[in-house]
Short mmCIF file of C-alpha atoms and ligand atoms in Angstrom, two decimals:
data_model
loop_
_atom_site.label_atom_id
_atom_site.label_comp_id
_atom_site.label_asym_id
_atom_site.label_seq_id
_atom_site.Cartn_x
_atom_site.Cartn_y
_atom_site.Cartn_z
CA MET A 2 13.34 33.25 -22.30
CA ILE A 3 12.53 36.96 -22.11
CA ASN A 4 8.91 36.27 -21.66
CA GLY A 5 9.61 33.75 -18.85
CA LYS A 6 11.74 36.31 -17.06
CA SER A 7 9.24 39.08 -17.14
CA VAL A 8 6.55 36.66 -15.68
CA ALA A 9 8.91 35.71 -12.87
CA VAL A 10 9.52 39.28 -12.12
CA CYS A 11 5.92 40.14 -12.01
CA ALA A 12 5.48 37.28 -9.46
CA ALA A 13 8.09 38.87 -7.29
CA PHE A 14 6.20 42.24 -7.31
CA ALA A 15 3.03 40.47 -6.55
CA LEU A 16 4.67 39.15 -3.54
CA GLY A 17 6.24 42.37 -2.48
CA ALA A 18 4.13 42.99 0.61
CA LEU A 19 5.05 39.58 1.96
CA SER A 20 8.73 39.68 1.56
CA CYS A 21 9.65 43.16 2.35
CA GLY A 22 12.84 42.25 4.10
CA LYS A 23 14.15 40.34 1.19
CA THR A 24 12.96 42.81 -1.33
CA GLU A 25 14.66 45.70 0.50
CA SER A 26 17.96 43.80 0.65
CA THR A 27 17.84 43.00 -3.18
CA PRO A 28 19.61 45.59 -5.36
CA ALA A 29 17.09 47.58 -7.33
CA HIS A 30 18.62 46.67 -10.65
CA LYS A 31 18.37 43.01 -10.02
CA PRO A 32 14.85 42.00 -8.92
CA MET A 33 14.24 38.86 -6.85
CA VAL A 34 12.78 36.25 -9.19
CA SER A 35 10.12 34.37 -7.48
CA ASN A 36 7.87 31.37 -8.26
CA VAL A 37 5.51 31.94 -5.26
CA THR A 38 2.52 34.24 -5.37
CA LYS A 39 -0.10 35.17 -2.83
CA GLN A 40 -3.81 35.90 -3.49
CA SER A 41 -6.95 36.22 -1.48
CA PHE A 42 -9.06 33.06 -1.01
CA GLY A 43 -11.92 34.92 0.89
CA GLN A 44 -12.82 35.25 4.43
CA THR A 45 -13.91 33.00 7.20
CA THR A 46 -17.31 33.61 8.87
CA ASP A 47 -15.51 35.50 11.67
CA ALA A 48 -13.84 37.83 9.06
CA GLN A 49 -10.39 36.18 9.07
CA ALA A 50 -8.64 36.66 5.75
CA ILE A 51 -7.73 33.47 4.00
CA ASP A 52 -4.77 33.54 1.49
CA LEU A 53 -3.84 31.15 -1.25
CA TYR A 54 -0.01 30.67 -1.79
CA ILE A 55 0.70 29.34 -5.37
CA LEU A 56 3.98 27.54 -5.86
CA LYS A 57 5.13 26.96 -9.58
CA ASN A 58 8.01 25.24 -11.34
CA ALA A 59 9.22 25.46 -14.83
CA ASN A 60 7.47 22.02 -15.90
CA GLY A 61 3.96 23.32 -15.35
CA VAL A 62 3.50 21.93 -11.77
CA GLU A 63 1.63 24.12 -9.60
CA ALA A 64 0.65 23.63 -5.96
CA SER A 65 -1.73 25.88 -4.20
CA ILE A 66 -1.80 26.02 -0.32
CA MET A 67 -4.11 28.01 1.93
CA ASN A 68 -3.55 29.16 5.47
CA TYR A 69 -6.82 27.66 6.58
CA GLY A 70 -6.06 24.08 7.76
CA ALA A 71 -2.61 24.44 6.02
CA THR A 72 -4.54 22.88 3.21
CA LEU A 73 -3.36 21.76 -0.17
CA VAL A 74 -6.13 23.19 -2.39
CA SER A 75 -4.95 22.11 -5.71
CA LEU A 76 -1.92 20.35 -7.34
CA LYS A 77 -1.64 20.64 -11.13
CA ALA A 78 0.56 18.29 -13.05
CA PRO A 79 1.04 17.34 -16.74
CA ASP A 80 0.04 14.00 -18.11
CA LYS A 81 2.03 12.07 -20.71
CA ALA A 82 0.96 14.40 -23.49
CA GLY A 83 1.74 17.44 -21.40
CA ALA A 84 -1.89 18.34 -20.54
CA VAL A 85 -1.92 19.94 -17.05
CA ALA A 86 -4.79 19.01 -14.70
CA ASP A 87 -5.55 19.23 -11.13
CA VAL A 88 -4.95 15.88 -9.44
CA VAL A 89 -6.41 16.41 -6.03
CA LEU A 90 -9.99 16.62 -4.65
CA GLY A 91 -11.31 19.81 -3.06
CA PHE A 92 -13.25 22.98 -3.80
CA ASP A 93 -12.80 26.03 -5.99
CA SER A 94 -13.56 28.44 -3.16
CA LEU A 95 -13.21 28.68 0.58
CA ASP A 96 -16.92 28.11 1.08
CA GLY A 97 -16.65 24.32 0.57
CA TYR A 98 -13.87 24.04 3.13
CA LEU A 99 -15.80 25.91 5.72
CA LYS A 100 -18.71 23.39 5.65
CA PRO A 101 -18.44 19.64 6.93
CA GLU A 102 -15.87 17.96 4.48
CA PRO A 103 -13.69 15.02 4.91
CA TYR A 104 -10.36 16.77 5.37
CA PHE A 105 -9.67 17.55 1.76
CA GLY A 106 -5.93 18.39 1.42
CA ALA A 107 -5.66 19.43 5.07
CA ILE A 108 -2.93 18.98 7.72
CA VAL A 109 -4.37 16.67 10.34
CA GLY A 110 -3.48 16.94 14.02
CA ARG A 111 -2.58 16.74 16.72
CA TYR A 112 -3.24 13.04 16.24
CA GLY A 113 -4.09 12.03 12.61
CA ASN A 114 -6.12 8.82 12.66
CA ARG A 115 -7.99 7.25 15.70
CA ILE A 116 -7.41 7.12 19.37
CA ALA A 117 -9.62 4.44 20.97
CA LYS A 118 -12.49 5.84 23.17
CA GLY A 119 -10.64 9.28 22.84
CA ARG A 120 -8.63 8.30 25.86
CA PHE A 121 -4.85 7.67 26.65
CA THR A 122 -2.66 7.67 29.82
CA LEU A 123 0.66 9.54 29.77
CA ASP A 124 3.05 9.83 32.79
CA GLY A 125 0.27 8.35 34.93
CA VAL A 126 -2.32 11.03 33.86
CA THR A 127 -5.34 9.91 31.86
CA TYR A 128 -6.30 12.50 29.16
CA LYS A 129 -9.79 12.70 27.80
CA LEU A 130 -10.19 13.77 24.16
CA ALA A 131 -13.18 14.77 22.02
CA VAL A 132 -15.08 11.61 20.69
CA ASN A 133 -15.98 12.38 17.16
CA ASN A 134 -16.00 9.05 15.34
CA GLY A 135 -18.30 6.60 16.87
CA GLU A 136 -16.82 6.12 20.27
CA ASN A 137 -13.38 7.09 19.21
CA HIS A 138 -11.31 10.17 18.64
CA LEU A 139 -10.45 10.96 14.94
CA HIS A 140 -7.97 13.46 13.33
CA GLY A 141 -7.47 15.81 16.21
CA GLY A 142 -11.05 16.21 17.44
CA ILE A 143 -13.84 18.60 16.80
CA LYS A 144 -11.69 21.51 15.82
CA GLY A 145 -8.43 19.80 14.69
CA PHE A 146 -5.53 21.49 12.83
CA ASP A 147 -7.56 21.16 9.58
CA LYS A 148 -9.98 23.81 10.87
CA VAL A 149 -7.63 26.53 12.41
CA LEU A 150 -5.88 29.42 10.87
CA TRP A 151 -2.22 29.09 10.50
CA THR A 152 0.27 32.00 10.16
CA ALA A 153 1.84 31.67 6.71
CA ARG A 154 4.96 33.19 5.18
CA ALA A 155 5.99 32.85 1.55
CA ILE A 156 9.38 31.35 0.93
CA ASP A 157 10.67 33.33 -1.95
CA SER A 158 12.93 31.25 -4.24
CA PRO A 159 13.35 30.91 -7.98
CA THR A 160 14.07 27.05 -7.73
CA LYS A 161 12.30 26.00 -4.48
CA PRO A 162 9.42 28.20 -3.71
CA GLY A 163 7.45 27.32 -0.58
CA VAL A 164 5.13 28.49 2.11
CA GLU A 165 5.83 28.10 5.83
CA LEU A 166 2.86 27.76 8.12
CA LYS A 167 2.93 28.02 11.85
CA TYR A 168 0.33 27.25 14.56
CA LEU A 169 0.38 27.22 18.42
CA SER A 170 -1.86 24.57 19.68
CA LYS A 171 -2.56 25.70 23.41
CA ASP A 172 -2.13 23.45 26.46
CA GLY A 173 -5.51 21.49 26.81
CA GLU A 174 -6.83 22.22 23.23
CA GLU A 175 -9.10 19.28 22.21
CA GLY A 176 -7.85 17.76 25.52
CA TYR A 177 -4.19 17.34 24.53
CA PRO A 178 -1.52 18.23 27.08
CA GLY A 179 1.17 21.03 26.41
CA ASN A 180 1.59 24.15 24.38
CA LEU A 181 2.56 22.71 20.99
CA ASN A 182 4.30 24.89 18.44
CA VAL A 183 3.89 23.43 14.91
CA THR A 184 5.59 24.57 11.63
CA VAL A 185 4.62 22.97 8.43
CA THR A 186 6.50 23.86 5.28
CA TYR A 187 5.51 23.07 1.67
CA THR A 188 8.25 23.38 -0.94
CA LEU A 189 8.09 22.61 -4.75
CA SER A 190 11.20 21.41 -6.44
CA PRO A 191 12.29 21.63 -10.01
CA ALA A 192 12.08 17.76 -10.09
CA ASN A 193 8.24 18.02 -9.56
CA GLU A 194 8.45 17.06 -5.83
CA LEU A 195 6.09 18.78 -3.43
CA GLN A 196 7.83 18.29 -0.06
CA ILE A 197 6.04 18.76 3.31
CA ASP A 198 8.29 19.10 6.27
CA TYR A 199 6.80 18.96 9.92
CA LEU A 200 8.53 20.44 12.98
CA ALA A 201 7.01 20.64 16.48
CA THR A 202 8.01 21.33 20.13
CA THR A 203 6.13 21.20 23.33
CA ASP A 204 6.48 22.45 26.82
CA LYS A 205 4.92 19.32 28.47
CA ASP A 206 4.88 15.67 27.40
CA THR A 207 2.31 15.10 24.82
CA VAL A 208 1.37 12.78 21.86
CA LEU A 209 1.56 13.80 18.24
CA ASN A 210 0.84 12.30 14.84
CA LEU A 211 0.79 14.85 12.01
CA THR A 212 -0.20 14.08 8.49
CA ASN A 213 -1.59 15.46 5.33
CA HIS A 214 -4.95 14.29 4.08
CA THR A 215 -4.88 14.89 0.35
CA TYR A 216 -7.14 12.89 -1.93
CA PHE A 217 -5.55 12.10 -5.25
CA ASN A 218 -7.18 11.37 -8.51
CA LEU A 219 -4.35 11.34 -11.02
CA SER A 220 -6.80 11.37 -14.03
CA GLY A 221 -7.51 14.98 -13.09
CA GLY A 222 -11.21 14.34 -12.94
CA ALA A 223 -11.50 12.29 -16.19
CA ALA A 224 -12.13 9.14 -14.40
CA PRO A 225 -15.05 9.09 -11.97
CA ASP A 226 -13.18 6.89 -9.50
CA ILE A 227 -9.72 5.64 -8.61
CA LEU A 228 -10.38 1.94 -8.95
CA GLY A 229 -8.28 1.70 -12.15
CA HIS A 230 -5.27 3.36 -10.67
CA GLU A 231 -2.28 0.90 -10.14
CA LEU A 232 -0.92 1.09 -6.56
CA MET A 233 2.31 -0.18 -5.08
CA ILE A 234 2.78 0.12 -1.37
CA ASN A 235 6.25 -0.77 0.10
CA ALA A 236 4.80 -2.69 3.07
CA GLU A 237 5.04 -6.37 4.20
CA ARG A 238 2.62 -5.89 7.02
CA PHE A 239 -0.46 -3.95 8.03
CA THR A 240 -2.41 -3.28 11.28
CA PRO A 241 -5.65 -5.12 11.08
CA VAL A 242 -8.63 -3.28 12.75
CA ASP A 243 -11.72 -3.93 14.91
CA ALA A 244 -15.34 -2.63 13.82
CA GLY A 245 -14.28 0.86 14.97
CA LEU A 246 -11.12 0.78 12.76
CA ILE A 247 -8.84 0.47 15.87
CA PRO A 248 -5.91 -1.84 15.63
CA ALA A 249 -5.79 -4.59 18.15
CA GLY A 250 -2.03 -4.67 18.14
CA GLU A 251 -1.31 -7.36 15.55
CA LEU A 252 1.17 -6.65 12.72
CA ARG A 253 -0.30 -8.93 10.00
CA PRO A 254 1.78 -10.01 6.88
CA VAL A 255 0.03 -8.70 3.65
CA GLU A 256 1.13 -11.88 1.85
CA GLY A 257 -1.83 -13.91 0.49
CA THR A 258 -4.32 -11.06 1.32
CA PRO A 259 -6.02 -8.25 -0.68
CA PHE A 260 -3.63 -6.03 1.13
CA ASP A 261 -0.57 -7.23 -0.72
CA PHE A 262 0.43 -4.16 -2.89
CA ARG A 263 4.14 -5.09 -3.03
CA GLN A 264 3.67 -5.46 -6.81
CA PRO A 265 1.53 -2.88 -8.56
CA VAL A 266 -2.17 -3.84 -8.64
CA ALA A 267 -5.18 -1.93 -9.49
CA ILE A 268 -6.85 -0.56 -6.38
CA GLY A 269 -10.23 -2.03 -7.64
CA ALA A 270 -8.89 -5.40 -8.36
CA ARG A 271 -9.56 -7.05 -4.95
CA ILE A 272 -11.50 -4.25 -3.18
CA GLY A 273 -14.86 -6.18 -3.40
CA ALA A 274 -13.26 -9.57 -2.21
CA SER A 275 -14.89 -11.29 0.61
CA ASP A 276 -12.51 -10.34 3.33
CA GLU A 277 -13.26 -9.49 6.96
CA GLN A 278 -10.81 -6.36 6.99
CA LEU A 279 -12.04 -5.02 3.72
CA LYS A 280 -15.60 -5.25 5.03
CA ARG A 281 -14.68 -3.42 8.27
CA GLY A 282 -12.88 -0.63 6.37
CA LYS A 283 -15.76 -0.50 3.73
CA GLY A 284 -12.81 -0.90 1.33
CA TYR A 285 -9.23 0.06 2.23
CA ASP A 286 -8.79 2.23 5.20
CA HIS A 287 -5.84 0.59 6.87
CA ASN A 288 -2.40 1.34 8.11
CA PHE A 289 0.57 -0.32 6.20
CA ILE A 290 3.96 -0.46 7.85
CA VAL A 291 6.64 0.92 5.64
CA LYS A 292 9.56 -1.55 4.76
CA ARG A 293 12.62 0.64 5.58
CA THR A 294 16.20 0.33 4.44
CA GLY A 295 17.17 2.94 6.89
CA PRO A 296 16.24 6.30 8.47
CA GLY A 297 15.33 9.24 6.22
CA LEU A 298 13.11 9.46 3.20
CA GLU A 299 11.98 6.00 1.98
CA LEU A 300 9.68 5.13 -0.89
CA VAL A 301 6.34 4.43 0.68
CA ALA A 302 4.11 4.15 -2.36
CA ARG A 303 3.58 4.70 -6.17
CA ALA A 304 0.33 5.18 -7.87
CA VAL A 305 -0.04 5.27 -11.64
CA ASP A 306 -3.15 6.32 -13.59
CA PRO A 307 -2.61 4.21 -16.83
CA ALA A 308 -4.83 6.49 -18.92
CA SER A 309 -3.24 9.80 -18.38
CA GLY A 310 0.23 8.19 -17.54
CA ARG A 311 0.47 10.36 -14.45
CA VAL A 312 2.51 8.81 -11.61
CA LEU A 313 2.72 9.78 -8.01
CA GLU A 314 5.53 8.60 -5.71
CA VAL A 315 5.16 9.10 -2.00
CA LEU A 316 8.42 9.18 0.03
CA SER A 317 8.49 9.73 3.80
CA THR A 318 10.40 9.56 7.04
CA GLN A 319 7.34 8.21 8.72
CA PRO A 320 6.98 4.52 9.85
CA ALA A 321 3.62 3.88 8.28
CA VAL A 322 0.96 5.04 5.79
CA GLN A 323 -2.95 4.99 5.98
CA PHE A 324 -4.13 3.94 2.62
CA TYR A 325 -7.75 5.14 2.32
CA SER A 326 -9.70 4.47 -0.83
CA GLY A 327 -12.26 7.17 -0.35
CA ASN A 328 -14.99 4.77 0.96
CA PHE A 329 -16.96 7.41 2.77
CA LEU A 330 -17.20 9.75 -0.29
CA ASP A 331 -20.79 9.32 -1.21
CA GLY A 332 -21.69 11.89 -3.92
CA THR A 333 -23.30 14.36 -1.57
CA LEU A 334 -20.60 17.02 -2.08
CA ALA A 335 -20.01 19.03 -5.34
CA GLY A 336 -16.31 19.90 -5.71
CA LYS A 337 -14.22 21.73 -8.29
CA GLY A 338 -16.02 22.77 -11.40
CA GLY A 339 -19.23 21.75 -9.61
CA ARG A 340 -18.41 18.06 -10.30
CA ILE A 341 -19.97 15.61 -7.86
CA ILE A 342 -17.32 13.94 -5.54
CA GLY A 343 -18.36 10.37 -5.99
CA HIS A 344 -17.82 7.16 -4.14
CA ARG A 345 -13.91 6.29 -4.26
CA SER A 346 -13.28 9.32 -6.55
CA GLY A 347 -10.07 9.95 -4.60
CA PHE A 348 -7.50 8.03 -2.50
CA CYS A 349 -5.32 9.12 0.26
CA LEU A 350 -1.84 8.01 1.31
CA GLU A 351 -1.62 9.55 4.79
CA THR A 352 1.95 9.00 5.93
CA GLN A 353 2.03 8.65 9.69
CA HIS A 354 2.49 6.62 12.85
CA TYR A 355 0.17 3.71 13.58
CA PRO A 356 -3.36 4.42 14.68
CA ASP A 357 -4.16 4.49 18.44
CA SER A 358 -0.36 4.30 19.29
CA PRO A 359 -0.83 6.11 22.60
CA ASN A 360 -2.65 2.90 23.81
CA HIS A 361 -0.17 0.52 22.33
CA PRO A 362 3.20 0.60 24.14
CA ALA A 363 4.61 -1.97 21.51
CA PHE A 364 3.95 0.48 18.64
CA PRO A 365 6.72 2.99 17.79
CA THR A 366 6.26 5.89 20.31
CA VAL A 367 4.37 9.14 19.37
CA VAL A 368 5.32 10.86 22.69
CA LEU A 369 7.08 14.28 22.32
CA LYS A 370 8.84 15.76 25.30
CA PRO A 371 9.96 19.20 26.16
CA GLY A 372 13.52 19.82 24.64
CA GLU A 373 12.85 17.30 21.83
CA THR A 374 11.86 18.39 18.16
CA TYR A 375 9.36 16.43 16.26
CA SER A 376 10.57 16.24 12.70
CA GLN A 377 9.05 14.48 9.81
CA SER A 378 8.97 14.92 6.00
CA THR A 379 6.79 13.51 3.19
CA VAL A 380 7.27 14.00 -0.55
CA PHE A 381 4.70 13.81 -3.21
CA ARG A 382 6.78 13.35 -6.48
CA LEU A 383 4.86 13.73 -9.72
CA ALA A 384 5.86 12.32 -13.18
CA ALA A 385 4.15 11.11 -16.43
CA ARG A 386 5.10 8.15 -18.60
C1 GLA B 416 -9.13 8.77 7.29
C2 GLA B 416 -9.80 7.75 8.11
C3 GLA B 416 -11.11 7.34 7.39
C4 GLA B 416 -11.91 8.58 7.20
C5 GLA B 416 -11.29 9.59 6.47
C6 GLA B 416 -12.04 10.87 6.54
O1 GLA B 416 -8.46 8.39 6.19
O2 GLA B 416 -8.97 6.62 8.22
O3 GLA B 416 -11.72 6.39 8.11
O4 GLA B 416 -12.24 8.97 8.50
O5 GLA B 416 -9.94 9.82 7.21
O6 GLA B 416 -13.33 10.61 5.97
#
């Protein structure tokens, strides 16, 4: 108890420079207890200081987020025997994130996923975006939100530590209209929930689809791939894609297909099946439509690593989720601890709107107008059994 308290007090001092306002208003005899610390994570090539914000709870769960790309760098969680391991892919140092890499842990925007031919029409104006994925636009363009510096502020709280990250995307950035003010907040709860809240406003009509691109491997690196993880996705339909992974507009029932994850099934059980959609995605790289019971946070998916007993539940306010089975990971990158990041060594559950929505009026709208506030939340809830 005494030890626990003194550790927490130290954490508050470590944060001193960040939370001067709060520290000043706290009586000297009763120091603010904090579970968020800040440490340097190096510098970008243009000498911008990058910081890591480390959120901790009393159960040994720890999330580290950096201000470059508002990226979740590590997420440590106990297994059924209490052994803590990092369950997300990435790198030990900033260096890895500054080289080409597939969006490990990053916030993706303005538009997560693809926009066909990098083009859409809004209010009669056709906007031309960067084409960076075959003939299509992917994940916000050449310099998306994953590659920019966010302004970060620690949220000092003994029970719900967090970090708030802000970014102003200027009118015309990567071809998108409107000055867009984005705030992304990560908070860690005592119930092992890492919640990501997204807010945005604009001064001109624009389109927006924010997500987080974390790759999970709940074995903490013990298993070389995620094919043995059992996955449930709360979806009755998905959006089939063409060869460029653009949906044609159809909402196809998952029933009777390898896309039926309504009951838990190993990711690898059907991934090699002879199926046109799996062939196009080189595995799973598809958008599943969440079966909703109402507005608000809905259970989207549950993944279980049977060996470690770690469980991940994803809840979200978003209408859909891109389930990506790490098909483009090819062993050319070395990640944490120098370990090779092998084929399908991580999976993503990117909660979001449907791909290419700006070109599909029948899909739920992704248009944000001045005076409106974009608001979405996603929770990564960790457990072990
Ligand atoms: C998303 C896409 C994939 C791939 C990865 C990044 O999940 O849907 O096709 O581009 O991001 O490699």
